[in-house]
Amino acid sequence: MSNFTKIIKTTPITDDYDISNTVLGLGINGKVLECKEKKSGKKRALKVLHDSIKARREVELHWRARGCIHIVEVCSVSTTS
């Protein structure tokens, strides 16, 4: 996972996105909130995960599958710690 960790942003996510309280969905590992990318103005979905081995694995696998037409696009990955 060392190469993957190089792309994780450590700046506050609010630097890049306006996050709303609108919940788009709930999953086993976290909730999905509506947000807006400040740079482009595009609406995005933000999946909020609590740090755990399972969550890190989910993010890594999703990142590896980026570009697949059957997988939701990952725009960025951020951490608060």
XYZ file of C-alpha atoms in Angstrom:
81
model
C 0.000 0.000 0.000
C 3.029 2.321 0.092
C 2.556 3.655 -3.466
C -1.125 4.238 -2.764
C -0.411 6.307 0.354
C 1.545 8.822 -1.749
C -1.676 10.107 -3.368
C -3.567 10.675 -0.107
C -4.115 14.375 0.600
C -3.462 15.596 4.128
C -4.824 19.122 3.648
C -8.329 19.801 5.008
C -10.966 18.458 2.626
C -12.838 21.739 3.063
C -10.014 23.433 1.115
C -11.261 21.654 -2.020
C -14.942 20.928 -1.316
C -18.046 22.551 0.156
C -19.679 19.745 2.125
C -23.434 19.679 2.693
C -25.402 17.802 5.337
C -27.372 15.973 2.641
C -26.891 12.232 3.092
C -26.937 10.453 -0.265
C -26.558 6.978 1.180
C -25.469 4.811 4.070
C -23.159 1.843 3.856
C -21.532 -0.682 6.133
C -18.324 1.343 6.371
C -19.709 4.885 6.359
C -22.098 7.467 4.993
C -22.053 9.316 1.682
C -22.603 13.084 1.712
C -23.279 15.500 -1.122
C -20.509 18.022 -1.724
C -19.396 20.517 -4.357
C -15.890 20.778 -5.758
C -14.782 24.395 -5.308
C -12.511 24.491 -8.356
C -14.997 23.147 -10.918
C -18.346 23.679 -9.196
C -19.225 20.032 -9.898
C -21.392 18.095 -7.483
C -19.600 15.149 -5.960
C -20.293 12.427 -3.421
C -18.095 12.229 -0.336
C -17.788 8.876 1.406
C -16.859 9.356 5.047
C -14.995 6.412 6.582
C -13.645 5.958 10.085
C -10.012 4.909 9.988
C -9.649 1.150 10.215
C -7.812 -1.595 8.372
C -11.061 -2.537 6.623
C -11.687 1.064 5.516
C -8.115 1.484 4.243
C -8.451 -1.734 2.255
C -11.756 -0.551 0.757
C -10.215 2.748 -0.334
C -7.128 1.056 -1.781
C -9.192 -1.438 -3.789
C -11.514 1.291 -5.043
C -8.495 3.378 -6.098
C -6.968 0.424 -7.951
C -10.256 -0.100 -9.833
C -10.448 3.545 -10.953
C -11.036 3.897 -14.649
C -13.310 0.854 -14.764
C -16.650 1.766 -16.345
C -18.489 -0.249 -13.688
C -16.929 1.545 -10.704
C -17.753 5.024 -9.397
C -14.945 7.477 -10.197
C -12.575 8.322 -7.340
C -11.612 12.004 -7.592
C -9.385 12.204 -4.538
C -8.552 10.563 -1.222
C -8.031 12.579 1.961
C -7.233 11.870 5.578
C -7.730 13.917 8.709
C -4.886 12.342 10.647
